[in-house]
Coordinates of C-alpha atoms and ligand atoms in Angstrom, one line a residue:
X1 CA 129.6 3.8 22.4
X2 CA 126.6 4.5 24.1
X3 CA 123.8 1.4 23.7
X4 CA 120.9 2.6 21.5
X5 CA 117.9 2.5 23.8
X6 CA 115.5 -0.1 22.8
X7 CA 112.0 0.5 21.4
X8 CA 109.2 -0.3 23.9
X9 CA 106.5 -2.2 22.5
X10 CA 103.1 -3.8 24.3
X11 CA 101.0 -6.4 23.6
X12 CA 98.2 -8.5 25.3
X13 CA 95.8 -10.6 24.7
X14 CA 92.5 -10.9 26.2
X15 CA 91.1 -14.3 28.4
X16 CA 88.2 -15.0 27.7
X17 CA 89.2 -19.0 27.4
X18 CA 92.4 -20.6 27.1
X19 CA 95.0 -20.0 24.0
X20 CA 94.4 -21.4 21.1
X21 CA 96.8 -22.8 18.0
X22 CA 96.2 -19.3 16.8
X23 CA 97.1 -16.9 19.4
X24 CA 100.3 -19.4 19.3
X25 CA 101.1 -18.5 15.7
X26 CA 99.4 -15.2 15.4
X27 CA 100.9 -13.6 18.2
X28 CA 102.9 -15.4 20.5
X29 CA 105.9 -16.8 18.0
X30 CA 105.8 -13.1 16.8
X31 CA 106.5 -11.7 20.4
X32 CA 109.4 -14.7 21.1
X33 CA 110.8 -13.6 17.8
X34 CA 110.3 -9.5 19.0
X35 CA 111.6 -9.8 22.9
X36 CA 115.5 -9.7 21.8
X37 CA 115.6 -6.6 20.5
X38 CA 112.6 -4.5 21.9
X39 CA 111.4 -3.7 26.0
X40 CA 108.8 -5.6 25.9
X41 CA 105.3 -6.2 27.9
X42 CA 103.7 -8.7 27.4
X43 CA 99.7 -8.1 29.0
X44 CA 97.5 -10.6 29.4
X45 CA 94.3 -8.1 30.0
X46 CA 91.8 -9.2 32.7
X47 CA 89.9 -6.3 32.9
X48 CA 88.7 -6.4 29.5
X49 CA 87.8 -10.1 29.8
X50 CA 85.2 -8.0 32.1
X51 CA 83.5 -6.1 29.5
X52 CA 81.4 -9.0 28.1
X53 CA 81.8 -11.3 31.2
X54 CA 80.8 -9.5 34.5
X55 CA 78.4 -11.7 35.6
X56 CA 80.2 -15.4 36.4
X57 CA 84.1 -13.8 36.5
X58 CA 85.1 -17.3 38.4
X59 CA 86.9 -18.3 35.7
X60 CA 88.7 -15.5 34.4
X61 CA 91.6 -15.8 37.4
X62 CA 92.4 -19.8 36.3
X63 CA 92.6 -18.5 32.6
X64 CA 94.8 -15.7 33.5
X65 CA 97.1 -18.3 35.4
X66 CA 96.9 -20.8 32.4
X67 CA 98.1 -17.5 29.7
X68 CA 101.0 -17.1 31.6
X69 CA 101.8 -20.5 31.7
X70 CA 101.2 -20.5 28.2
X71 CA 103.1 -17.1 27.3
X72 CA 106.4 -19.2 29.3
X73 CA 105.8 -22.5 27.0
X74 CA 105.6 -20.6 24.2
X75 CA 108.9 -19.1 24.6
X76 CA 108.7 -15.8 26.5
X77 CA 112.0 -15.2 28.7
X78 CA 110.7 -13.3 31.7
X79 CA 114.5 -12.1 32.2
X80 CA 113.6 -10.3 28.6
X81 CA 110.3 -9.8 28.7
X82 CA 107.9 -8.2 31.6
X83 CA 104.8 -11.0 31.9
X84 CA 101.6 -8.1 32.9
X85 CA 98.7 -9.0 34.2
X86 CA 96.7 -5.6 33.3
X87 CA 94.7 -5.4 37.0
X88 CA 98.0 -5.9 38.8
X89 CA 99.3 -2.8 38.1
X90 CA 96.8 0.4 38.9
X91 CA 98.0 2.7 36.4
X92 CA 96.3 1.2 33.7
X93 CA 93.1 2.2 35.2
X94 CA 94.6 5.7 36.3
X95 CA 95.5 6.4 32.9
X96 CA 92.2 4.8 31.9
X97 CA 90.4 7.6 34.0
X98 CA 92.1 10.4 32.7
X99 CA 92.4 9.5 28.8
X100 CA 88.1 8.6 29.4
X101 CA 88.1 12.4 30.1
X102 CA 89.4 13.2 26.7
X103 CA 87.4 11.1 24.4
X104 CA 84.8 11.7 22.8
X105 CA 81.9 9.6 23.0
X106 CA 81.2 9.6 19.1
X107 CA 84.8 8.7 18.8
X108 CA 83.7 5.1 20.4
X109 CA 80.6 4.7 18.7
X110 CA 82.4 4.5 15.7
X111 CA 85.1 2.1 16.5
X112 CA 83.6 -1.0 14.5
X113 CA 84.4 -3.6 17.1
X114 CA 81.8 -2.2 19.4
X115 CA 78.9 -2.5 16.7
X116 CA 80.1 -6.0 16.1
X117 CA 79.9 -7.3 19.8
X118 CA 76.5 -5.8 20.5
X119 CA 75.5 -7.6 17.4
X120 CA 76.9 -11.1 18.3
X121 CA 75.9 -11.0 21.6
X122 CA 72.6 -9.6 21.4
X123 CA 73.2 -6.8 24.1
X124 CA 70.7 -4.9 24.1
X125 CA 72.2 -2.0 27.0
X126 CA 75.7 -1.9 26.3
X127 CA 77.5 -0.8 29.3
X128 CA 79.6 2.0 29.7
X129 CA 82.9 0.0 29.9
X130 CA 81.9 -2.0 26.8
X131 CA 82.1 1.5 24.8
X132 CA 85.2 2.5 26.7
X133 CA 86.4 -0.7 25.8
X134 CA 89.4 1.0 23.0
X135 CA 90.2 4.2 25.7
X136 CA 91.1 0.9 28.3
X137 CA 93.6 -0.8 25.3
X138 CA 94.7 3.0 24.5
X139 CA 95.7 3.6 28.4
X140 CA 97.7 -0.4 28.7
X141 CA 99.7 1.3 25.1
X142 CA 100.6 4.8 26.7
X143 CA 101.1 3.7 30.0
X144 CA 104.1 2.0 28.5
X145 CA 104.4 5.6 26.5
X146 CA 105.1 2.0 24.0
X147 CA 106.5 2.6 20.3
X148 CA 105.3 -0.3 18.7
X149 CA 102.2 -2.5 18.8
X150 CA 102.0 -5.7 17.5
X151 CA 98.9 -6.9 16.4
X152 CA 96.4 -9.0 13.9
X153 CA 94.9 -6.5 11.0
X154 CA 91.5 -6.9 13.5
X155 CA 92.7 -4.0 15.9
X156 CA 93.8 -1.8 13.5
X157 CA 90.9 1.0 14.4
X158 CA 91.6 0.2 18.1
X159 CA 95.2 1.2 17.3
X160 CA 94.0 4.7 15.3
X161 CA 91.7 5.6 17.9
X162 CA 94.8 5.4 20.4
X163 CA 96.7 7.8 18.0
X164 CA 93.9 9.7 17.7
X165 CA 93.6 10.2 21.9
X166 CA 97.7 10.2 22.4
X167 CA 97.6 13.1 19.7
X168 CA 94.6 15.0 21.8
X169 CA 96.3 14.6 24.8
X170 CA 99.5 15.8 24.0
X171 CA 98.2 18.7 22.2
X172 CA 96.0 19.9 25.5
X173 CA 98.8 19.3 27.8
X174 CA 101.9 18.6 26.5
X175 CA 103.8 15.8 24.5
X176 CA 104.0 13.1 26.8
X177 CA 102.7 10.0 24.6
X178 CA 104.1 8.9 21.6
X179 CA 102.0 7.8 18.9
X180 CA 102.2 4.0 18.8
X181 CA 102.7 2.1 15.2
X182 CA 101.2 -1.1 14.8
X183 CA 103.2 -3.8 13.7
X184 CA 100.7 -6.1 11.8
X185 CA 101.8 -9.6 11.6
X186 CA 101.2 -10.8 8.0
X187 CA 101.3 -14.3 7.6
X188 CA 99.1 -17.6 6.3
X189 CA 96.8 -17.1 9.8
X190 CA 95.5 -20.8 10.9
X191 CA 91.9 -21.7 10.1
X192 CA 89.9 -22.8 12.9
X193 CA 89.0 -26.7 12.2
X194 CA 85.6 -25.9 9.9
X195 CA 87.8 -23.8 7.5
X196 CA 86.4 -20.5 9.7
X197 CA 88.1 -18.1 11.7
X198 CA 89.7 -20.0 14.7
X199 CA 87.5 -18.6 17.8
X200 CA 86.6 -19.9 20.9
X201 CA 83.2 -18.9 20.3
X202 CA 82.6 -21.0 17.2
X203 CA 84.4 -24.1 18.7
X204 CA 87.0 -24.8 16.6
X205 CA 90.0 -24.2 18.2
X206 CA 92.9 -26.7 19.0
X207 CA 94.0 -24.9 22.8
X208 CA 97.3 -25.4 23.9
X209 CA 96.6 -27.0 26.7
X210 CA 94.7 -29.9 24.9
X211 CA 96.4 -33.3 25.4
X212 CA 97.9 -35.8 22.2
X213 CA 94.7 -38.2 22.0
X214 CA 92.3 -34.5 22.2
X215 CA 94.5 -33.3 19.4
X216 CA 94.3 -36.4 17.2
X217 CA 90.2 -36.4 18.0
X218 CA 90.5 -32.9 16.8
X219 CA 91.8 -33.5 13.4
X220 CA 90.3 -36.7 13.1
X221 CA 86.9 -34.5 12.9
X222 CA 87.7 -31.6 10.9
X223 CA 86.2 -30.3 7.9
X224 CA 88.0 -31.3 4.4
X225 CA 87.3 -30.5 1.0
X226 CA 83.4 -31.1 0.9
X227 CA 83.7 -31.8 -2.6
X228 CA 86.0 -34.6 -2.2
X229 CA 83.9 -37.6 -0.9
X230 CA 86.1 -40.3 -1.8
X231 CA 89.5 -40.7 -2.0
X232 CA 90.0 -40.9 -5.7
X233 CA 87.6 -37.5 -6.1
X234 CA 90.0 -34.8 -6.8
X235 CA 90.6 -32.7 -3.7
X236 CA 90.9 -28.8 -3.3
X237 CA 93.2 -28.5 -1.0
X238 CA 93.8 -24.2 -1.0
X239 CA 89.6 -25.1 0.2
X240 CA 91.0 -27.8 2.7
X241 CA 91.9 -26.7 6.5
X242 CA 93.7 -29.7 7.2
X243 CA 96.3 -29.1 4.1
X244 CA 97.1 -25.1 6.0
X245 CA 98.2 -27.2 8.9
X246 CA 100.1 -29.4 6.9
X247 CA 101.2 -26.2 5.0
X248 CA 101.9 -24.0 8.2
X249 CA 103.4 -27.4 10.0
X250 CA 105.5 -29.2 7.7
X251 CA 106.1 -27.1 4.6
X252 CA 108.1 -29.5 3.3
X253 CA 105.9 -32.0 2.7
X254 CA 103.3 -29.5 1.5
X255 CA 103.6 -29.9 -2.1
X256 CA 103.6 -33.6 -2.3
X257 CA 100.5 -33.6 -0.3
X258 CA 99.0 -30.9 -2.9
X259 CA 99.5 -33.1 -5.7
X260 CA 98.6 -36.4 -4.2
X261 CA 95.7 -34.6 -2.8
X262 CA 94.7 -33.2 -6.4
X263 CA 95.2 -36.5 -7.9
X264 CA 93.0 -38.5 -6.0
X265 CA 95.7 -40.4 -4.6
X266 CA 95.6 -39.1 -1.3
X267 CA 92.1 -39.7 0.9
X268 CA 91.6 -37.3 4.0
X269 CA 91.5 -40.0 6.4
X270 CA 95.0 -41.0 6.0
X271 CA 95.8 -37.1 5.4
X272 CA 94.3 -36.1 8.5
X273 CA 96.1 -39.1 10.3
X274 CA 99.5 -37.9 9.4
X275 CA 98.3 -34.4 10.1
X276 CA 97.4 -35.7 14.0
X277 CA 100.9 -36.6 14.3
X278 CA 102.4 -33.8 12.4
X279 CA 100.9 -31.6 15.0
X280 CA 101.5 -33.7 17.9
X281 CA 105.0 -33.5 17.4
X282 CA 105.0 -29.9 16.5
X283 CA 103.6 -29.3 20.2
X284 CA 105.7 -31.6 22.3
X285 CA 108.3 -29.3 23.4
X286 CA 105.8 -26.6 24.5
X287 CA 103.7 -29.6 26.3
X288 CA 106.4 -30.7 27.9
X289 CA 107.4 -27.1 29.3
X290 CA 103.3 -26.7 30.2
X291 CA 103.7 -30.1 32.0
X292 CA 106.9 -28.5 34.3
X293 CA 105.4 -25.1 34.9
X294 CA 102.0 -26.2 36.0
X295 CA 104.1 -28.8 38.4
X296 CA 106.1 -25.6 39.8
X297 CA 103.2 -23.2 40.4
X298 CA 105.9 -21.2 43.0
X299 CA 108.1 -20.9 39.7
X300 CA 105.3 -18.9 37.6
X301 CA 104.1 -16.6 40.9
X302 CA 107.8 -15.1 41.2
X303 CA 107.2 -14.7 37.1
X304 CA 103.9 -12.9 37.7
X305 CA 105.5 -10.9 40.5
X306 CA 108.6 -9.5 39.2
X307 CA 106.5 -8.6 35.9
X308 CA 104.2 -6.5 38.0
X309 CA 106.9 -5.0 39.7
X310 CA 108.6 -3.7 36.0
X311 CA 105.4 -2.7 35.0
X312 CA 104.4 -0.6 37.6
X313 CA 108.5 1.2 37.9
X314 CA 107.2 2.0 34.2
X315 CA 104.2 3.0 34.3
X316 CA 104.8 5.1 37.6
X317 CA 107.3 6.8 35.6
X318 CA 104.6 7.9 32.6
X319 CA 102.2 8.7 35.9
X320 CA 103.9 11.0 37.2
X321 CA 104.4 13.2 33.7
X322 CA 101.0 12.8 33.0
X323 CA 99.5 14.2 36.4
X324 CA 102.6 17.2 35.9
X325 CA 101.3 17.9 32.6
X326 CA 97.6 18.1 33.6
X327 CA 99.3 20.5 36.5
X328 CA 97.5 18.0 38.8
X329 CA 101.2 17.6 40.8
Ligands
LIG1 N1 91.9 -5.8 22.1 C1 93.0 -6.7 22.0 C2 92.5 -8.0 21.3 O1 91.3 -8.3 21.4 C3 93.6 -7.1 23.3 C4 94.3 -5.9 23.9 C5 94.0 -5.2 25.0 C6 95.5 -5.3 23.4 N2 94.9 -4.2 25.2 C7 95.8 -4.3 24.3 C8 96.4 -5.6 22.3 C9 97.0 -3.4 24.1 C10 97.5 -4.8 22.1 C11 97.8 -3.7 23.0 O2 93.2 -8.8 20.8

Protein backbone atom coordinates (compact mmCIF):
# COMPACT_ATOMS: atom_id res chain seq x y z
CA UNK A 1 0.00 0.00 0.00
CA UNK A 2 1.09 3.17 -0.96
CA UNK A 3 2.51 5.39 2.24
CA UNK A 4 0.08 8.29 3.00
CA UNK A 5 2.08 11.43 2.45
CA UNK A 6 2.76 13.23 5.47
CA UNK A 7 1.26 16.66 6.40
CA UNK A 8 3.83 19.53 6.21
CA UNK A 9 3.86 21.74 9.01
CA UNK A 10 6.27 25.01 9.94
CA UNK A 11 7.14 26.55 12.77
CA UNK A 12 9.78 29.15 14.01
CA UNK A 13 10.50 31.18 16.52
CA UNK A 14 11.98 34.48 16.60
CA UNK A 15 15.73 35.49 18.32
CA UNK A 16 15.60 38.21 19.82
CA UNK A 17 17.51 36.52 23.04
CA UNK A 18 18.20 33.13 23.98
CA UNK A 19 15.20 30.39 24.74
CA UNK A 20 13.59 30.47 27.52
CA UNK A 21 11.80 27.64 29.95
CA UNK A 22 8.80 28.64 27.96
CA UNK A 23 9.65 28.41 24.35
CA UNK A 24 10.82 24.89 25.87
CA UNK A 25 7.34 23.87 26.97
CA UNK A 26 5.36 26.06 24.79
CA UNK A 27 6.73 25.07 21.71
CA UNK A 28 9.60 23.00 21.52
CA UNK A 29 8.31 19.61 23.49
CA UNK A 30 5.18 20.18 21.13
CA UNK A 31 7.39 20.04 17.93
CA UNK A 32 9.60 16.77 19.46
CA UNK A 33 6.23 15.33 20.07
CA UNK A 34 4.98 16.58 16.20
CA UNK A 35 8.31 15.58 14.09
CA UNK A 36 7.29 11.65 13.86
CA UNK A 37 4.46 11.95 12.06
CA UNK A 38 4.53 15.29 10.11
CA UNK A 39 7.46 17.01 7.46
CA UNK A 40 8.46 19.25 9.48
CA UNK A 41 10.54 22.77 9.47
CA UNK A 42 11.54 23.87 12.11
CA UNK A 43 12.59 28.12 11.39
CA UNK A 44 14.37 29.92 13.62
CA UNK A 45 13.53 33.44 11.77
CA UNK A 46 16.40 36.03 11.76
CA UNK A 47 14.99 38.33 9.61
CA UNK A 48 12.18 39.16 11.73
CA UNK A 49 14.63 39.56 14.78
CA UNK A 50 15.32 42.64 12.28
CA UNK A 51 12.14 44.41 12.48
CA UNK A 52 12.60 45.83 15.96
CA UNK A 53 16.50 45.35 16.07
CA UNK A 54 18.26 46.90 12.96
CA UNK A 55 20.45 49.04 14.52
CA UNK A 56 23.09 46.70 16.79
CA UNK A 57 22.21 43.19 14.75
CA UNK A 58 25.75 41.79 16.35
CA UNK A 59 24.04 39.66 18.32
CA UNK A 60 21.39 38.17 16.44
CA UNK A 61 23.98 35.56 14.54
CA UNK A 62 25.28 34.09 18.21
CA UNK A 63 21.57 33.77 19.18
CA UNK A 64 20.68 32.03 16.02
CA UNK A 65 23.65 29.57 16.60
CA UNK A 66 22.58 29.13 20.34
CA UNK A 67 18.51 28.25 19.00
CA UNK A 68 19.72 25.59 17.06
CA UNK A 69 21.78 24.26 19.67
CA UNK A 70 18.84 24.61 21.73
CA UNK A 71 16.20 23.15 19.01
CA UNK A 72 18.91 19.78 19.07
CA UNK A 73 18.93 19.57 23.13
CA UNK A 74 15.56 19.83 23.21
CA UNK A 75 14.98 16.90 21.10
CA UNK A 76 14.74 17.76 17.47
CA UNK A 77 16.17 14.81 15.15
CA UNK A 78 17.61 16.66 12.14
CA UNK A 79 17.31 13.12 10.24
CA UNK A 80 13.30 13.98 10.92
CA UNK A 81 13.12 17.33 11.04
CA UNK A 82 14.71 20.18 8.58
CA UNK A 83 16.53 22.89 11.29
CA UNK A 84 15.82 26.55 8.86
CA UNK A 85 17.46 29.41 9.44
CA UNK A 86 14.82 31.79 7.60
CA UNK A 87 17.85 34.16 5.70
CA UNK A 88 19.56 30.93 4.51
CA UNK A 89 17.13 30.14 2.16
CA UNK A 90 16.06 33.11 -0.48
CA UNK A 91 12.74 32.10 -1.12
CA UNK A 92 11.31 33.26 1.87
CA UNK A 93 12.05 36.70 0.82
CA UNK A 94 11.04 35.94 -2.94
CA UNK A 95 7.77 34.86 -1.76
CA UNK A 96 7.86 37.71 0.66
CA UNK A 97 8.06 40.19 -2.44
CA UNK A 98 5.43 38.84 -4.32
CA UNK A 99 2.74 37.97 -1.44
CA UNK A 100 3.78 42.12 -0.29
CA UNK A 101 2.19 42.87 -3.77
CA UNK A 102 -1.03 41.40 -2.73
CA UNK A 103 -1.77 42.76 0.57
CA UNK A 104 -3.36 45.30 1.44
CA UNK A 105 -2.00 47.85 3.60
CA UNK A 106 -5.22 48.24 5.82
CA UNK A 107 -4.97 44.44 6.10
CA UNK A 108 -1.68 45.13 8.38
CA UNK A 109 -2.79 47.99 10.13
CA UNK A 110 -5.15 45.90 11.66
CA UNK A 111 -3.23 42.92 12.61
CA UNK A 112 -3.09 43.79 16.59
CA UNK A 113 0.50 42.75 17.12
CA UNK A 114 1.65 45.79 15.17
CA UNK A 115 -0.37 48.34 17.39
CA UNK A 116 1.10 46.54 20.38
CA UNK A 117 4.86 46.83 19.42
CA UNK A 118 4.63 50.48 18.44
CA UNK A 119 3.11 50.87 21.83
CA UNK A 120 5.82 49.07 23.87
CA UNK A 121 8.51 50.33 22.17
CA UNK A 122 7.55 53.81 21.74
CA UNK A 123 8.22 53.93 17.82
CA UNK A 124 7.20 56.68 16.83
CA UNK A 125 7.90 55.86 12.51
CA UNK A 126 7.32 52.38 12.21
CA UNK A 127 9.15 51.12 9.31
CA UNK A 128 7.84 49.51 6.47
CA UNK A 129 9.08 45.98 7.33
CA UNK A 130 7.65 46.40 10.85
CA UNK A 131 4.02 46.56 9.10
CA UNK A 132 4.95 43.85 6.70
CA UNK A 133 6.00 42.00 9.60
CA UNK A 134 2.69 39.09 9.23
CA UNK A 135 3.12 39.05 4.96
CA UNK A 136 7.07 37.93 6.03
CA UNK A 137 5.59 34.90 8.66
CA UNK A 138 2.73 34.36 5.74
CA UNK A 139 5.58 33.78 2.95
CA UNK A 140 8.03 31.28 5.69
CA UNK A 141 4.12 29.25 5.94
CA UNK A 142 3.44 29.02 2.09
CA UNK A 143 6.75 28.67 1.01
CA UNK A 144 6.42 25.33 2.71
CA UNK A 145 2.75 25.42 0.80
CA UNK A 146 2.67 23.96 4.99
CA UNK A 147 -0.67 22.32 6.28
CA UNK A 148 -0.39 22.91 9.76
CA UNK A 149 1.01 25.55 12.03
CA UNK A 150 1.68 25.19 15.46
CA UNK A 151 1.53 27.92 17.54
CA UNK A 152 0.64 29.82 21.05
CA UNK A 153 -3.09 31.47 20.98
CA UNK A 154 -0.82 34.95 20.51
CA UNK A 155 -0.38 34.48 16.63
CA UNK A 156 -3.64 33.53 15.96
CA UNK A 157 -4.39 36.86 13.69
CA UNK A 158 -1.01 36.41 12.16
CA UNK A 159 -2.26 32.90 11.11
CA UNK A 160 -5.84 34.46 9.64
CA UNK A 161 -4.13 37.15 7.92
CA UNK A 162 -2.01 34.21 6.12
CA UNK A 163 -5.38 32.55 5.13
CA UNK A 164 -6.59 35.56 4.22
CA UNK A 165 -3.44 36.36 1.57
CA UNK A 166 -3.08 32.37 0.57
CA UNK A 167 -6.97 32.71 -0.29
CA UNK A 168 -6.19 36.11 -2.46
CA UNK A 169 -3.57 34.65 -4.12
CA UNK A 170 -4.96 31.59 -5.20
CA UNK A 171 -8.01 33.15 -6.35
CA UNK A 172 -5.91 35.81 -8.80
CA UNK A 173 -3.68 33.16 -10.02
CA UNK A 174 -4.46 29.96 -9.34
CA UNK A 175 -4.56 27.41 -6.22
CA UNK A 176 -1.16 26.97 -5.38
CA UNK A 177 -1.23 27.61 -1.36
CA UNK A 178 -3.11 25.74 0.88
CA UNK A 179 -4.71 27.43 3.64
CA UNK A 180 -2.71 26.62 6.76
CA UNK A 181 -4.55 25.47 10.22
CA UNK A 182 -3.05 26.43 13.34
CA UNK A 183 -2.57 23.95 15.78
CA UNK A 184 -2.82 25.92 19.13
CA UNK A 185 -0.99 24.23 21.85
CA UNK A 186 -3.29 24.28 24.91
CA UNK A 187 -1.66 23.64 27.98
CA UNK A 188 -0.86 25.19 31.83
CA UNK A 189 1.78 27.80 29.94
CA UNK A 190 4.77 28.63 32.50
CA UNK A 191 4.66 31.89 34.32
CA UNK A 192 7.65 33.93 34.09
CA UNK A 193 9.29 34.21 37.83
CA UNK A 194 6.97 37.49 38.98
CA UNK A 195 3.74 35.42 38.26
CA UNK A 196 3.79 37.51 34.61
CA UNK A 197 4.01 36.34 31.19
CA UNK A 198 7.57 34.78 30.86
CA UNK A 199 9.38 37.47 28.37
CA UNK A 200 12.73 38.34 27.87
CA UNK A 201 11.73 41.81 28.00
CA UNK A 202 10.34 41.79 31.50
CA UNK A 203 13.26 39.66 32.87
CA UNK A 204 11.91 36.86 34.15
CA UNK A 205 12.82 34.12 32.30
CA UNK A 206 14.87 30.91 33.26
CA UNK A 207 16.94 30.43 29.58
CA UNK A 208 18.11 27.29 28.73
CA UNK A 209 21.34 27.95 28.68
CA UNK A 210 21.50 29.22 32.30
CA UNK A 211 23.79 27.04 34.47
CA UNK A 212 22.54 24.84 38.00
CA UNK A 213 23.73 27.63 40.63
CA UNK A 214 21.82 30.58 37.97
CA UNK A 215 18.80 28.38 38.17
CA UNK A 216 18.75 27.85 41.94
CA UNK A 217 19.49 31.96 42.18
CA UNK A 218 16.49 32.16 39.99
CA UNK A 219 13.98 30.42 42.13
CA UNK A 220 15.60 31.35 45.19
CA UNK A 221 14.23 35.03 44.06
CA UNK A 222 10.93 34.52 42.71
CA UNK A 223 7.83 35.96 43.60
CA UNK A 224 5.39 33.73 45.98
CA UNK A 225 2.16 34.28 47.40
CA UNK A 226 2.48 37.99 48.56
CA UNK A 227 -0.03 37.29 51.11
CA UNK A 228 1.80 34.62 52.71
CA UNK A 229 4.64 36.34 54.83
CA UNK A 230 5.34 33.64 57.13
CA UNK A 231 5.28 30.18 56.91
CA UNK A 232 2.37 29.31 59.06
CA UNK A 233 0.15 32.26 56.96
CA UNK A 234 -2.00 30.19 54.70
CA UNK A 235 -0.61 30.23 51.17
CA UNK A 236 -2.45 30.62 47.74
CA UNK A 237 -0.74 28.55 45.77
CA UNK A 238 -3.12 28.68 42.18
CA UNK A 239 -1.60 32.76 43.04
CA UNK A 240 1.98 31.20 43.55
CA UNK A 241 4.51 30.79 40.41
CA UNK A 242 6.78 28.65 42.14
CA UNK A 243 3.81 25.94 42.90
CA UNK A 244 3.10 25.92 38.48
CA UNK A 245 6.63 24.75 38.34
CA UNK A 246 6.22 22.41 40.89
CA UNK A 247 2.87 21.64 39.17
CA UNK A 248 4.23 21.52 35.47
CA UNK A 249 7.58 19.73 37.00
CA UNK A 250 6.65 17.10 39.32
CA UNK A 251 2.93 16.59 39.27
CA UNK A 252 3.12 14.12 41.54
CA UNK A 253 4.09 15.92 44.28
CA UNK A 254 1.77 18.76 43.42
CA UNK A 255 -1.00 18.04 45.66
CA UNK A 256 0.88 17.46 48.81
CA UNK A 257 2.59 20.69 48.23
CA UNK A 258 -1.07 22.29 47.72
CA UNK A 259 -2.17 21.25 50.95
CA UNK A 260 0.98 21.71 53.03
CA UNK A 261 1.14 24.99 51.34
CA UNK A 262 -2.56 25.93 52.30
CA UNK A 263 -2.04 24.77 55.72
CA UNK A 264 0.78 26.72 56.70
CA UNK A 265 2.89 23.92 57.02
CA UNK A 266 4.94 24.52 54.11
CA UNK A 267 7.09 28.04 54.05
CA UNK A 268 8.38 29.25 50.53
CA UNK A 269 11.91 29.11 51.31
CA UNK A 270 12.08 25.45 51.78
CA UNK A 271 9.30 25.25 48.76
CA UNK A 272 11.39 27.18 46.53
CA UNK A 273 14.53 25.02 47.64
CA UNK A 274 13.02 21.86 46.57
CA UNK A 275 11.69 23.67 43.54
CA UNK A 276 15.65 24.68 42.58
CA UNK A 277 16.34 21.05 42.53
CA UNK A 278 13.18 19.90 41.05
CA UNK A 279 14.19 21.95 38.06
CA UNK A 280 17.78 21.25 38.06
CA UNK A 281 17.10 17.82 37.56
CA UNK A 282 14.36 18.30 35.09
CA UNK A 283 17.12 20.15 32.80
CA UNK A 284 20.16 17.89 33.14
CA UNK A 285 19.74 15.76 30.23
CA UNK A 286 19.13 18.74 27.92
CA UNK A 287 22.32 20.49 29.72
CA UNK A 288 24.31 17.79 29.21
CA UNK A 289 23.37 17.55 25.28
CA UNK A 290 23.92 21.68 25.20
CA UNK A 291 27.36 20.95 26.88
CA UNK A 292 28.29 18.22 23.84
CA UNK A 293 26.92 20.28 20.97
CA UNK A 294 28.48 23.57 21.82
CA UNK A 295 31.88 21.31 22.24
CA UNK A 296 31.19 19.99 18.53
CA UNK A 297 30.47 23.30 16.73
CA UNK A 298 31.45 21.18 13.20
CA UNK A 299 28.49 18.71 14.41
CA UNK A 300 25.69 21.60 14.42
CA UNK A 301 27.18 23.47 11.00
CA UNK A 302 26.50 20.04 8.93
CA UNK A 303 22.87 20.38 10.92
CA UNK A 304 22.40 23.91 9.73
CA UNK A 305 23.62 23.00 6.26
CA UNK A 306 21.70 19.99 5.27
CA UNK A 307 18.46 21.89 6.78
CA UNK A 308 19.05 24.70 4.35
CA UNK A 309 19.58 22.39 1.69
CA UNK A 310 15.84 20.59 2.35
CA UNK A 311 14.44 23.84 2.74
CA UNK A 312 15.43 25.38 -0.33
CA UNK A 313 14.61 21.66 -2.68
CA UNK A 314 11.15 22.74 -0.98
CA UNK A 315 10.69 25.87 -1.35
CA UNK A 316 12.28 25.93 -5.03
CA UNK A 317 9.60 23.59 -5.75
CA UNK A 318 6.51 26.15 -4.48
CA UNK A 319 8.88 28.85 -6.48
CA UNK A 320 8.65 27.69 -9.40
CA UNK A 321 4.52 27.25 -9.37
CA UNK A 322 4.19 30.43 -7.99
CA UNK A 323 6.30 32.42 -10.75
CA UNK A 324 4.10 29.85 -13.44
CA UNK A 325 1.01 30.92 -12.00
CA UNK A 326 1.80 34.66 -12.07
CA UNK A 327 2.82 33.67 -15.87
CA UNK A 328 6.17 35.26 -14.84
CA UNK A 329 8.03 31.68 -16.27
N1 LIG B 1 5.70 35.45 14.78
C1 LIG B 1 6.13 34.24 15.42
C2 LIG B 1 6.34 34.52 16.92
O1 LIG B 1 6.60 35.64 17.30
C3 LIG B 1 7.41 33.71 14.83
C4 LIG B 1 7.22 33.25 13.44
C5 LIG B 1 7.72 33.82 12.29
C6 LIG B 1 6.48 32.12 13.02
N2 LIG B 1 7.38 33.11 11.20
C7 LIG B 1 6.59 32.06 11.61
C8 LIG B 1 5.73 31.15 13.71
C9 LIG B 1 5.94 31.06 10.87
C10 LIG B 1 5.08 30.17 12.97
C11 LIG B 1 5.20 30.12 11.56
O2 LIG B 1 6.28 33.60 17.69
Amino acid sequence: MPQERKKVIFSAMQVTGRLHLGNLEGALRNWVRLQDDYELYAGIVDLHSLTTTYEDTSEILGNVRQAAIDYLAAGLDPEKTAIVIQSWVPAHCELHALLSMVTPVSWLERVPTYKEKREQLHIASPSYGLLGYPVLMASDILVYRAEVVPVGRDQEPHLELTREIARRFNHLYGDIFPEPQSLLTEFAVLPGLDGRKMSKSYGNCIYLSDTPDEVREKVRAMFTDPKKIRRDDPGHPEQCPVYAYHAAYAPEGAEEVKRTCEAGELGCVPHKKQLGEILIEALTSLWERRAALTADPGYVDRVLHQGAMRAREKTDETMELVWQAMKLR
